[in-house]
Short mmCIF file of C-alpha atoms in Angstrom, two decimals:
data_model
loop_
_atom_site.label_atom_id
_atom_site.label_comp_id
_atom_site.label_asym_id
_atom_site.label_seq_id
_atom_site.Cartn_x
_atom_site.Cartn_y
_atom_site.Cartn_z
CA MET A 897 99.33 65.51 134.83
CA ILE A 898 99.44 68.29 137.29
CA ASN A 899 96.74 71.04 136.52
CA ARG A 900 98.47 74.39 135.98
CA ILE A 901 97.18 77.02 138.10
CA LEU A 902 96.46 80.07 135.79
CA SER A 903 96.82 83.73 136.76
CA LYS A 904 95.11 86.69 135.63
CA PHE A 905 96.18 89.97 133.96
CA ARG A 906 95.11 93.33 134.83
CA GLY A 907 92.26 95.19 133.08
CA GLY A 908 90.90 93.72 129.98
CA VAL A 909 87.18 93.87 128.67
CA HIS A 910 84.58 91.06 127.66
CA LEU A 911 83.40 91.23 124.20
CA PRO A 912 80.63 89.84 122.28
CA ASP A 913 82.79 87.36 120.45
CA ARG A 914 80.54 86.71 117.17
CA LYS A 915 82.54 83.60 116.39
CA SER A 916 79.48 81.58 115.74
CA LEU A 917 79.10 83.16 112.37
CA THR A 918 81.79 80.72 110.99
CA THR A 919 82.50 78.03 113.40
CA GLY A 920 79.86 75.89 112.06
CA GLN A 921 81.03 75.96 108.49
CA PRO A 922 84.10 73.68 107.39
CA VAL A 923 87.21 75.18 105.96
CA ARG A 924 86.96 75.60 102.12
CA LYS A 925 89.88 75.85 99.80
CA ALA A 926 89.59 79.26 97.91
CA CYS A 927 89.59 79.30 94.22
CA LEU A 928 92.86 79.95 92.48
CA PRO A 929 92.67 83.41 90.93
CA ASP A 930 93.66 84.66 87.52
CA ARG A 931 96.16 87.04 89.01
CA LEU A 932 98.12 86.93 92.43
CA TYR A 933 99.48 90.27 93.74
CA LEU A 934 102.49 89.58 96.21
CA PRO A 935 103.69 92.49 98.12
CA LEU A 936 107.34 92.78 98.81
CA HIS A 937 106.66 93.87 102.23
CA GLN A 938 104.29 91.13 104.04
CA HIS A 939 105.89 91.24 107.57
CA ILE A 940 107.89 93.49 110.20
CA GLY A 941 111.34 94.33 109.08
CA THR A 942 112.81 95.05 105.71
CA SER A 943 110.88 94.18 102.32
CA ALA A 944 112.20 91.17 100.22
CA GLU A 945 114.18 91.96 96.96
CA PRO A 946 112.95 90.57 93.75
CA VAL A 947 114.80 87.85 92.29
CA ILE A 948 112.63 87.16 89.04
CA ALA A 949 111.95 89.62 86.23
CA VAL A 950 109.01 90.29 84.08
CA GLY A 951 108.36 87.38 81.69
CA ASP A 952 109.54 84.88 84.04
CA SER A 953 107.70 81.53 84.37
CA VAL A 954 107.52 80.39 88.13
CA LEU A 955 106.47 77.28 89.70
CA LYS A 956 104.55 77.16 92.87
CA GLY A 957 106.74 77.44 96.25
CA GLN A 958 109.70 78.93 93.85
CA VAL A 959 111.46 81.98 95.68
CA ILE A 960 110.61 85.06 93.76
CA ALA A 961 111.64 87.49 96.39
CA GLN A 962 114.82 87.01 98.75
CA ALA A 963 114.98 88.20 102.43
CA SER A 964 116.88 91.50 102.50
CA GLY A 965 118.72 91.85 105.82
CA TYR A 966 118.32 90.11 109.29
CA VAL A 967 114.69 91.07 110.14
CA SER A 968 113.07 89.96 106.56
CA ALA A 969 111.48 87.02 105.09
CA SER A 970 111.58 85.49 101.66
CA ILE A 971 108.48 85.52 99.48
CA HIS A 972 107.75 82.37 97.14
CA ALA A 973 105.40 82.07 94.46
CA SER A 974 101.76 80.93 95.67
CA SER A 975 100.95 79.19 92.35
CA SER A 976 102.48 78.60 88.95
CA GLY A 977 102.25 81.03 86.04
CA LYS A 978 103.94 83.92 84.24
CA VAL A 979 105.31 87.07 86.12
CA VAL A 980 103.36 89.72 83.87
CA ALA A 981 104.38 92.92 86.32
CA ILE A 982 106.46 94.19 89.14
CA GLU A 983 104.60 97.31 90.17
CA ASP A 984 102.89 99.36 92.65
CA HIS A 985 99.54 97.88 93.64
CA ALA A 986 97.18 98.39 96.52
CA ILE A 987 98.40 96.77 99.67
CA PRO A 988 96.35 96.23 102.89
CA HIS A 989 97.60 99.30 104.87
CA PRO A 990 95.59 101.56 107.23
CA SER A 991 96.93 104.65 104.74
CA GLY A 992 95.32 103.03 101.73
CA ALA A 993 98.80 103.25 100.10
CA SER A 994 100.30 101.44 97.18
CA ALA A 995 103.44 99.58 97.16
CA PRO A 996 105.45 97.40 94.77
CA CYS A 997 104.04 93.87 94.11
CA ILE A 998 105.09 90.99 91.89
CA VAL A 999 102.01 90.08 89.85
CA ILE A 1000 101.70 86.39 88.55
CA GLU A 1001 99.44 85.44 86.00
CA THR A 1002 98.38 82.11 86.89
CA ASP A 1003 98.24 79.12 84.69
CA GLY A 1004 95.57 77.17 86.27
CA GLU A 1005 97.91 74.21 86.96
CA ASP A 1006 99.15 74.98 90.08
CA ARG A 1007 102.46 73.03 89.86
CA TRP A 1008 104.86 72.83 92.60
CA VAL A 1009 108.48 73.49 92.36
CA GLU A 1010 110.65 70.36 92.93
CA ARG A 1011 111.15 70.05 96.48
CA PRO A 1012 113.81 68.06 98.41
CA ASP A 1013 113.23 65.21 100.72
CA ALA A 1014 112.72 66.20 104.23
CA GLU A 1015 115.70 65.17 106.76
CA ASP A 1016 115.24 64.42 110.28
CA TYR A 1017 114.95 67.63 112.46
CA LEU A 1018 116.23 65.68 115.41
CA SER A 1019 119.51 65.33 113.92
CA MET A 1020 119.67 68.98 113.10
CA ASP A 1021 121.38 71.62 114.94
CA PRO A 1022 119.39 74.60 115.98
CA SER A 1023 121.25 76.63 113.73
CA HIS A 1024 120.44 74.47 110.48
CA LEU A 1025 116.60 74.35 111.69
CA ARG A 1026 116.62 78.08 111.83
CA ASN A 1027 117.77 78.63 108.18
CA LEU A 1028 115.24 75.85 107.03
CA ILE A 1029 112.58 77.94 108.69
CA ARG A 1030 113.82 81.29 107.54
CA ASN A 1031 114.24 80.01 103.67
CA ALA A 1032 110.65 78.96 104.09
CA GLY A 1033 109.52 82.67 104.38
CA ILE A 1034 107.65 82.05 107.84
CA VAL A 1035 106.53 85.06 109.86
CA GLY A 1036 104.27 85.01 113.04
CA LEU A 1037 100.68 84.14 111.76
CA GLY A 1038 98.96 85.77 114.63
CA GLY A 1039 98.80 89.01 113.05
CA ALA A 1040 102.24 90.58 113.97
CA GLY A 1041 104.31 88.94 111.24
CA PHE A 1042 107.63 89.03 112.98
CA PRO A 1043 110.19 86.75 111.17
CA SER A 1044 109.69 83.24 113.23
CA PHE A 1045 113.34 82.34 113.06
CA ILE A 1046 114.68 85.14 115.06
CA LYS A 1047 112.53 84.23 117.92
CA LEU A 1048 114.38 80.63 117.62
CA ASN A 1049 117.53 82.33 118.48
CA PRO A 1050 117.54 83.30 122.12
CA GLY A 1051 121.42 83.25 122.12
CA GLN A 1052 123.74 81.03 123.83
CA ASP A 1053 123.45 82.50 127.36
CA CYS A 1054 119.81 82.36 127.42
CA GLN A 1055 117.99 79.02 128.52
CA ILE A 1056 114.36 78.79 127.47
CA ASP A 1057 112.20 77.26 130.21
CA THR A 1058 108.88 77.43 128.60
CA LEU A 1059 107.63 77.55 124.79
CA ILE A 1060 103.70 78.85 125.07
CA LEU A 1061 101.55 78.21 121.63
CA ASN A 1062 99.16 80.97 121.50
CA GLY A 1063 95.67 79.37 120.70
CA ALA A 1064 93.71 82.16 122.42
CA GLU A 1065 92.50 84.06 119.44
CA CYS A 1066 90.74 86.51 121.47
CA GLU A 1067 89.55 89.37 118.79
CA PRO A 1068 85.62 88.97 117.98
CA PHE A 1069 84.64 87.26 114.78
CA ILE A 1070 88.19 85.40 113.98
CA THR A 1071 88.08 81.76 114.09
CA CYS A 1072 90.99 80.72 111.61
CA ASP A 1073 93.03 79.27 114.39
CA ASP A 1074 90.20 77.74 116.06
CA LEU A 1075 89.23 75.74 112.77
CA LEU A 1076 93.05 75.10 112.38
CA MET A 1077 93.19 73.31 115.79
CA ARG A 1078 90.17 71.51 115.01
CA THR A 1079 90.85 70.15 111.59
CA ASN A 1080 94.92 69.87 111.56
CA PRO A 1081 95.95 69.21 115.19
CA GLU A 1082 98.55 66.77 114.23
CA GLU A 1083 100.19 69.52 112.08
CA ILE A 1084 100.23 71.83 114.98
CA ILE A 1085 101.74 69.18 117.50
CA SER A 1086 104.47 68.36 114.95
CA GLY A 1087 105.40 71.86 114.62
CA ILE A 1088 105.48 72.34 118.20
CA LYS A 1089 107.98 69.69 118.52
CA VAL A 1090 110.17 71.09 115.95
CA LEU A 1091 109.98 74.41 117.89
CA ARG A 1092 110.88 72.59 120.94
CA HIS A 1093 113.83 71.02 119.50
CA ALA A 1094 114.99 74.25 118.00
CA LEU A 1095 114.75 76.09 121.41
CA LYS A 1096 115.63 73.19 123.85
CA ALA A 1097 112.71 74.16 125.89
CA LYS A 1098 111.98 72.39 129.08
CA HIS A 1099 108.10 73.20 129.09
CA VAL A 1100 105.53 73.54 126.54
CA VAL A 1101 102.04 74.88 126.95
CA ILE A 1102 99.20 75.09 124.27
CA ALA A 1103 96.83 77.91 125.54
CA VAL A 1104 93.16 77.74 124.17
CA GLU A 1105 90.77 80.40 125.19
CA ASP A 1106 87.68 78.47 126.84
CA ASN A 1107 85.36 79.70 124.15
CA LYS A 1108 86.97 76.81 121.92
CA PRO A 1109 85.92 73.83 123.88
CA GLU A 1110 86.20 71.43 120.61
CA ALA A 1111 89.38 72.66 119.85
CA PHE A 1112 90.50 72.07 123.33
CA GLN A 1113 89.55 68.59 123.28
CA ILE A 1114 90.71 67.74 120.19
CA LEU A 1115 94.02 68.93 120.97
CA LYS A 1116 94.02 67.31 124.68
CA ALA A 1117 93.10 63.95 123.03
CA GLN A 1118 95.95 64.20 120.47
CA LEU A 1119 98.31 65.09 123.36
CA HIS A 1120 97.28 62.29 125.85
CA ASN A 1121 100.97 60.70 125.70
CA GLU A 1122 102.91 63.65 125.15
CA ASP A 1123 104.70 65.84 127.57
CA ILE A 1124 102.78 68.71 126.36
CA GLU A 1125 100.42 70.50 128.25
CA VAL A 1126 96.99 72.02 126.96
CA VAL A 1127 95.25 74.65 128.92
CA GLN A 1128 92.15 76.53 128.73
CA VAL A 1129 92.45 80.27 129.58
CA PRO A 1130 89.46 82.38 130.59
CA THR A 1131 87.91 84.53 127.66
CA LEU A 1132 88.94 88.06 128.34
CA TYR A 1133 89.94 90.44 125.74
CA PRO A 1134 93.33 90.75 125.06
CA ALA A 1135 93.95 87.30 126.57
CA GLY A 1136 95.61 86.51 123.28
CA GLY A 1137 98.20 89.51 123.63
CA GLU A 1138 102.09 87.95 124.36
CA LYS A 1139 102.61 89.65 127.59
CA GLN A 1140 99.16 88.87 129.04
CA LEU A 1141 98.96 85.19 127.79
CA ILE A 1142 102.54 84.95 129.48
CA GLN A 1143 101.13 86.31 132.69
CA VAL A 1144 97.96 84.00 132.48
CA VAL A 1145 99.92 80.66 132.03
CA THR A 1146 103.17 81.41 133.69
CA ASP A 1147 102.25 84.13 136.33
CA LYS A 1148 105.31 85.75 135.16
CA GLU A 1149 105.41 89.51 133.85
CA VAL A 1150 107.55 90.33 130.95
CA PRO A 1151 109.94 93.44 132.29
CA HIS A 1152 109.32 97.04 130.97
CA ASP A 1153 111.41 97.48 127.78
CA GLY A 1154 112.25 93.70 127.75
CA LEU A 1155 111.30 90.61 125.73
CA PRO A 1156 109.74 87.04 126.97
CA LEU A 1157 113.12 85.79 126.28
CA ASN A 1158 114.36 87.84 129.43
CA ILE A 1159 112.41 85.49 131.44
CA GLY A 1160 113.15 82.42 129.61
CA ILE A 1161 109.88 82.11 127.60
CA VAL A 1162 109.11 82.20 123.93
CA ILE A 1163 105.49 82.25 122.48
CA GLN A 1164 104.37 81.06 118.86
CA ASN A 1165 100.97 81.15 117.34
CA VAL A 1166 99.68 77.64 116.64
CA SER A 1167 99.16 78.49 112.82
CA THR A 1168 102.87 79.44 113.08
CA ALA A 1169 103.58 76.08 114.49
CA ALA A 1170 101.76 74.25 111.54
CA ALA A 1171 103.81 76.29 109.06
CA VAL A 1172 106.92 75.28 110.83
CA HIS A 1173 105.69 71.72 110.40
CA HIS A 1174 105.17 72.05 106.58
CA ALA A 1175 108.83 73.78 106.17
CA VAL A 1176 110.51 71.19 108.03
CA ASN A 1177 108.68 67.93 107.70
CA GLU A 1178 107.66 68.34 104.26
CA CYS A 1179 110.09 71.09 102.91
CA THR A 1180 106.94 73.32 101.74
CA PRO A 1181 107.40 77.05 102.03
CA LEU A 1182 104.79 79.55 103.37
CA VAL A 1183 102.17 79.85 100.33
CA SER A 1184 98.91 79.88 102.12
CA ARG A 1185 96.96 80.36 105.18
CA TYR A 1186 93.64 80.18 106.96
CA VAL A 1187 91.56 83.30 106.73
CA THR A 1188 88.21 84.05 108.07
CA VAL A 1189 85.81 86.00 106.05
CA THR A 1190 83.13 87.08 108.17
CA GLY A 1191 80.56 89.70 109.33
CA GLY A 1192 77.01 90.63 108.52
CA GLY A 1193 78.17 92.12 105.30
CA VAL A 1194 78.84 88.87 103.54
CA ALA A 1195 76.27 86.44 102.27
CA GLN A 1196 78.11 83.29 103.74
CA PRO A 1197 80.86 83.61 106.14
CA HIS A 1198 83.55 81.05 105.87
CA ASN A 1199 87.09 80.00 106.63
CA LEU A 1200 89.06 79.46 103.69
CA GLU A 1201 92.50 78.45 103.04
CA VAL A 1202 93.86 81.19 100.71
CA LEU A 1203 97.03 81.58 98.67
CA PHE A 1204 98.72 84.83 99.47
CA GLY A 1205 98.31 87.53 96.71
CA THR A 1206 94.61 86.58 96.18
CA PRO A 1207 92.50 89.76 96.03
CA VAL A 1208 89.99 90.21 98.88
CA SER A 1209 87.27 91.08 96.46
CA GLU A 1210 87.52 87.37 95.18
CA LEU A 1211 87.38 85.86 98.62
CA LEU A 1212 84.17 87.88 99.06
CA ASP A 1213 82.43 86.82 95.81
CA GLN A 1214 83.54 82.96 96.84
CA CYS A 1215 81.87 83.77 100.31
CA GLY A 1216 78.36 84.80 98.41
CA GLY A 1217 79.40 88.37 97.80
CA ILE A 1218 78.69 91.55 100.11
CA THR A 1219 75.23 92.27 101.12
CA ALA A 1220 73.67 95.90 101.17
CA ALA A 1221 74.18 96.08 104.75
CA MET A 1222 77.97 96.21 104.72
CA THR A 1223 79.27 99.73 105.90
CA ARG A 1224 82.80 98.77 106.40
CA LEU A 1225 85.39 96.30 105.25
CA VAL A 1226 88.15 95.45 107.88
CA MET A 1227 91.41 93.67 107.83
CA GLY A 1228 91.74 91.97 111.22
CA GLY A 1229 89.43 91.94 113.96
CA PRO A 1230 87.25 94.70 115.18
CA MET A 1231 89.44 95.71 117.99
CA MET A 1232 93.10 95.92 116.16
CA GLY A 1233 92.18 95.53 112.59
CA PHE A 1234 92.07 98.53 109.99
CA GLU A 1235 89.82 99.71 107.66
CA LEU A 1236 90.44 98.70 103.91
CA HIS A 1237 90.11 101.34 101.23
CA GLN A 1238 89.94 99.25 98.19
CA HIS A 1239 88.57 95.47 97.90
CA SER A 1240 91.51 94.73 95.27
CA VAL A 1241 94.01 94.53 98.25
CA PRO A 1242 95.78 90.98 98.32
CA VAL A 1243 95.71 88.64 101.22
CA ILE A 1244 99.37 88.53 102.76
CA LYS A 1245 101.03 86.51 105.60
CA THR A 1246 99.46 88.32 108.26
CA THR A 1247 95.70 88.46 107.00
CA ASN A 1248 93.78 86.35 109.59
CA CYS A 1249 90.58 87.87 109.02
CA ILE A 1250 88.33 89.93 106.49
CA LEU A 1251 85.32 91.50 108.32
CA ALA A 1252 82.83 92.86 106.16
CA ALA A 1253 81.16 94.80 108.97
CA THR A 1254 77.53 96.20 109.35
CA ASP A 1255 76.49 98.78 111.75
CA TYR A 1256 75.49 95.95 113.93
CA ASP A 1257 79.04 94.16 114.01
CA LEU A 1258 80.83 97.60 114.58
CA SER A 1259 78.97 100.74 115.79
CA PRO A 1260 79.08 103.75 113.72
CA SER A 1261 81.73 105.88 115.07
CA GLN A 1262 80.07 108.88 117.22
CA PRO A 1263 81.58 112.06 117.66
CA ALA A 1264 83.97 112.55 120.43
CA MET A 1265 82.90 114.52 123.52
CA PRO A 1266 85.06 116.02 125.96
CA CYS A 1267 86.92 113.67 128.68
CA ILE A 1268 85.10 113.54 131.97
CA ARG A 1269 88.22 111.98 133.55
CA CYS A 1270 85.94 108.84 134.62
CA GLY A 1271 89.13 106.58 134.70
CA THR A 1272 87.56 103.85 133.18
CA CYS A 1273 90.05 103.73 130.59
CA ALA A 1274 92.99 103.17 133.21
CA ASP A 1275 90.75 100.42 134.88
CA VAL A 1276 90.75 98.09 131.56
CA CYS A 1277 94.22 98.90 130.49
CA PRO A 1278 95.94 95.77 130.42
CA VAL A 1279 99.47 97.14 130.64
CA SER A 1280 98.71 99.59 133.47
CA LEU A 1281 98.99 102.81 131.70
CA LEU A 1282 97.16 106.08 132.22
CA PRO A 1283 95.28 106.27 129.09
CA GLN A 1284 93.39 109.62 130.02
CA GLN A 1285 97.06 111.55 130.68
CA LEU A 1286 98.48 110.00 127.49
CA TYR A 1287 95.47 111.32 125.61
CA TRP A 1288 96.18 114.97 127.06
CA PHE A 1289 99.77 114.53 126.04
CA ALA A 1290 98.98 113.31 122.56
CA ARG A 1291 96.38 116.17 122.10
CA SER A 1292 98.93 118.97 123.19
CA LYS A 1293 101.77 117.07 121.05
CA GLU A 1294 103.90 116.63 124.07
CA PHE A 1295 105.21 113.69 123.11
CA ASP A 1296 108.20 113.60 125.22
CA LYS A 1297 105.88 113.59 128.35
CA ALA A 1298 103.78 110.84 126.73
CA GLN A 1299 107.01 108.57 126.12
CA ASN A 1300 107.87 109.25 129.81
CA ILE A 1301 104.71 107.66 130.97
CA ASN A 1302 105.58 104.59 128.84
CA LEU A 1303 103.51 105.48 125.66
CA PHE A 1304 105.23 102.59 124.03
CA ASP A 1305 104.08 99.89 126.38
CA CYS A 1306 100.67 100.37 124.59
CA ILE A 1307 99.90 97.19 122.86
CA GLU A 1308 97.07 98.98 121.00
CA CYS A 1309 94.44 96.55 121.95
CA GLY A 1310 91.80 99.32 121.80
CA CYS A 1311 90.28 98.39 125.56
CA CYS A 1312 90.27 102.14 126.46
CA SER A 1313 88.81 103.41 123.22
CA TYR A 1314 85.98 100.48 123.74
CA VAL A 1315 84.95 101.70 127.12
CA CYS A 1316 85.37 105.40 126.78
CA PRO A 1317 81.88 106.93 127.56
CA SER A 1318 83.19 110.06 125.57
CA HIS A 1319 83.54 108.06 122.47
CA ILE A 1320 87.55 109.35 122.41
CA PRO A 1321 89.29 107.57 119.85
CA LEU A 1322 92.19 106.94 122.20
CA VAL A 1323 94.13 104.35 120.53
CA GLN A 1324 94.43 106.50 117.40
CA TYR A 1325 95.90 109.50 119.49
CA PHE A 1326 98.42 107.04 120.77
CA ARG A 1327 99.36 105.55 117.26
CA PHE A 1328 99.65 109.12 116.03
CA SER A 1329 101.97 109.86 118.80
CA LYS A 1330 103.90 107.00 118.18
CA THR A 1331 104.31 107.87 114.48
CA GLU A 1332 105.31 111.39 115.36
CA ILE A 1333 107.93 110.18 117.58
CA ALA A 1334 109.29 107.44 115.41
CA ALA A 1335 109.30 110.22 112.72
CA LYS A 1336 111.23 112.72 114.92
CA GLU A 1337 113.87 109.98 116.13
CA ARG A 1338 114.36 109.15 112.05
CA ASP A 1339 114.73 112.91 111.62
CA GLN A 1340 117.03 113.11 114.67
CA LYS A 1341 118.91 110.09 113.55
CA LYS A 1342 119.47 111.80 110.08
CA ALA A 1343 120.71 114.68 111.60
CA ASP A 1344 123.13 112.76 113.90
CA GLN A 1345 124.41 110.96 110.80
CA ALA A 1346 124.80 114.28 108.81
CA ARG A 1347 126.60 115.66 112.08
CA ILE A 1348 128.98 112.50 112.41
CA ARG A 1349 129.78 112.76 108.66
CA HIS A 1350 130.51 116.69 109.16
CA GLU A 1351 132.87 115.92 111.79
CA ALA A 1352 134.55 113.33 110.06
CA ARG A 1353 135.14 115.53 107.25
CA GLN A 1354 136.36 118.31 109.52
CA ALA A 1355 138.41 115.88 111.10
CA ARG A 1356 140.02 114.70 107.79
CA LEU A 1357 140.63 118.38 106.94
CA ASP A 1358 142.34 119.39 110.13
CA ARG A 1359 144.74 116.00 109.71
CA GLU A 1360 145.40 116.94 106.31
CA LYS A 1361 146.52 120.57 107.43
CA ALA A 1362 148.41 119.16 110.38
CA GLU A 1363 150.12 117.02 107.80
CA ARG A 1364 150.99 119.79 105.44
CA ALA A 1365 152.07 121.84 108.26
CA ALA A 1366 154.21 118.98 109.59
CA ARG A 1367 155.85 118.20 106.39
CA LEU A 1368 156.52 122.14 105.93
CA ALA A 1369 158.14 122.53 109.21
CA LYS A 1370 160.23 119.32 108.46
CA LYS A 1371 161.43 121.04 105.14
CA LYS A 1372 162.19 124.09 106.88
CA ALA A 1373 164.16 122.40 109.70
CA VAL A 1374 166.03 120.56 107.16
CA LEU A 1375 166.88 123.80 105.23
CA ALA A 1376 167.83 125.51 108.67
CA ALA A 1377 170.10 122.39 109.45
CA LYS A 1378 171.75 122.82 105.99
CA LYS A 1379 172.37 126.23 106.48
CA ALA A 1380 173.45 125.89 110.11
CA LYS A 1381 176.00 123.27 108.77
CA SER A 1382 176.91 125.72 105.96
CA ASP A 1383 177.58 128.50 108.53
CA ALA A 1384 179.37 126.28 110.77
CA ALA A 1385 181.34 125.10 107.94
CA GLY A 1386 182.19 128.87 107.06
CA GLU A 1387 183.86 129.56 110.40
CA GLY A 1388 186.44 126.90 109.37
CA GLY A 1389 189.82 127.13 107.16
CA VAL A 1390 188.11 125.96 103.84
CA SER A 1391 186.57 129.12 103.17
CA ASP A 1392 189.50 131.51 104.24
CA ASP A 1393 191.62 129.46 101.34
CA LYS A 1394 189.07 130.06 99.13
CA LYS A 1395 188.94 133.77 100.05
CA ALA A 1396 192.64 134.08 100.03
CA ALA A 1397 192.66 132.38 96.48
CA ILE A 1398 190.40 134.70 95.11
CA LYS A 1399 191.88 137.65 96.61
CA ALA A 1400 195.38 136.41 95.20
CA ALA A 1401 193.99 135.87 92.00
CA ILE A 1402 192.43 139.40 92.13
CA GLU A 1403 195.95 140.80 93.10
CA ARG A 1404 197.29 138.81 90.37
CA ALA A 1405 194.75 140.42 87.91
CA LYS A 1406 195.60 143.86 88.97
CA ALA A 1407 199.39 143.50 88.97
CA LYS A 1408 199.00 142.32 85.39
CA LYS A 1409 197.04 145.10 84.42
CA GLU A 1410 199.16 147.35 86.13
CA ALA A 1411 201.99 145.82 84.17
CA LYS A 1412 200.33 146.24 80.87
CA LYS A 1413 199.93 149.82 81.84
CA GLN A 1414 203.72 150.33 82.40
CA VAL A 1415 204.66 148.39 79.05
CA GLN A 1416 202.59 150.13 76.63
CA PRO A 1417 203.92 153.54 76.87
CA GLU A 1418 207.48 152.23 75.88
CA LYS A 1419 206.06 150.31 73.28
CA GLU A 1420 204.04 153.29 71.81
CA MET A 1421 207.44 155.51 72.36
CA ALA A 1422 209.42 152.72 70.55
CA VAL A 1423 207.05 152.56 67.95
CA SER A 1424 206.77 156.51 67.30
CA GLN A 1425 210.48 157.00 67.40
CA GLN A 1426 210.83 154.05 64.67
CA LYS A 1427 208.18 155.80 62.53
CA LYS A 1428 210.11 159.16 63.29
CA ALA A 1429 213.24 157.57 62.30
CA GLU A 1430 211.83 156.06 59.12
CA MET A 1431 210.03 159.62 57.95
CA ARG A 1432 213.52 161.09 58.33
CA ALA A 1433 215.30 158.59 56.42
CA ALA A 1434 212.57 159.09 53.67
CA ILE A 1435 212.95 162.56 53.65
CA ALA A 1436 216.53 162.67 53.15
CA ARG A 1437 216.05 159.98 50.51
CA ALA A 1438 213.68 162.34 48.98
CA LYS A 1439 216.16 165.31 49.21
CA ALA A 1440 218.88 163.15 47.79
CA LYS A 1441 217.01 162.07 45.07
CA LYS A 1442 215.91 165.76 44.36
CA SER A 1443 219.65 166.92 44.33
CA GLU A 1444 220.75 164.39 42.10
CA LYS A 1445 217.89 165.39 39.60
CA LYS A 1446 219.17 169.26 39.90
CA ASN A 1447 222.89 167.81 39.24
CA ASP A 1448 221.82 166.36 36.16
#
């Protein structure tokens, strides 16, 4: 085997790792809690949708919330029991907010749902394999929580040259990946083979920081007949960052605004590889993970195998409880983790560490002083940013200017804040700027959508108006054509005949009337003469009658 020549990334800081608190202890299974609180949103992307109802009985491994959309992951019951509520509950989030959770009252039997027999993944095409991994609800277990099946779909035009397994685990205190590599290397290697088959990757490299010599040696022994490299990378925070580890292992830089896929590389966490093994070779969905419970504020620091949904308070109790020295409870590491406001929040898929910190573990916050422009923050930035300049833009809320100098390239590793002699919480300013920009873009998107809807409505109204006008114009044209035809017809002989007929009728009527006028006087005269003759005859008869009386 040819020894790989490792490269270096820019910046970074050496940190006291404090990993020995838990590396000397074996991994234990956390006790089954009385209630499991399973948030519907445990990963990057869209929340899952519940497919059960309150009162339903569920079995371990049963789907209780289905992935919704492409960037999403299903959620499975992490133990058997009864769904007693789907309601808001405190979730692990920097804001301390609550969100919808499925609450399962466990029955203590921890009974698995019936699982099918595993198929030979070597006979599966990559698409089928990705669906298996998606249905198992697997997301990146290194902390980001990106749905894993998406990374396994580089596209037909993209050839993956190298698959890198991230075993660097560079944050102080966190040792869950270290213990997994020591205790279950065969699961990791089995999962790596599945990932390699899905990606058709030419080369596979497991990168382990050199502060984990035992894990490195165990993996190396397991891989002596395999064409999988395992390399030790220097312990320098943030060597476990995706872009930084790629640069160390391959001497390639992921382009600005690009993805590892763009340079033919995919990177997965070693815990994710183990989860892929369980999903594909055992048909077992993701329902638990290793979690480091550590810090000077807990009596018995340990690594525990924890069911998702288990309240953090129960883990602390199982590790001997918190001590009076605990000042802060952090989920994640001291550099990129966030403080928990409640101990009742549950463990989710991205929970790798619970840090019960004392003032010795994490220095108390000190008041920020004015920037002295020393430039130390720029010296340690692993992505070659200008944190000092970003700080000024963020402070003055000139977000466009901050974006123009690559604010979104910041991986929020916290190196700049760690070395700042003025104790300025630089990363907080950058997170604030990103949040404000994201909110502004959301508002702009809503405004654009509203404008598009308004323009579409206006276009519809204009179109309907134009259609009405066209119909009216067509109707007028038809009427005009009829009139023109009628007028044209009026200039011919048919209309003259009608007029002549009418005129003749009128003349006839007049003549008839005149004839009547002429005949009437003659009739009246004849009647008058007849009446006069009758009257004279009557008078003659009366006279004759009178004369006869006299003669008598």
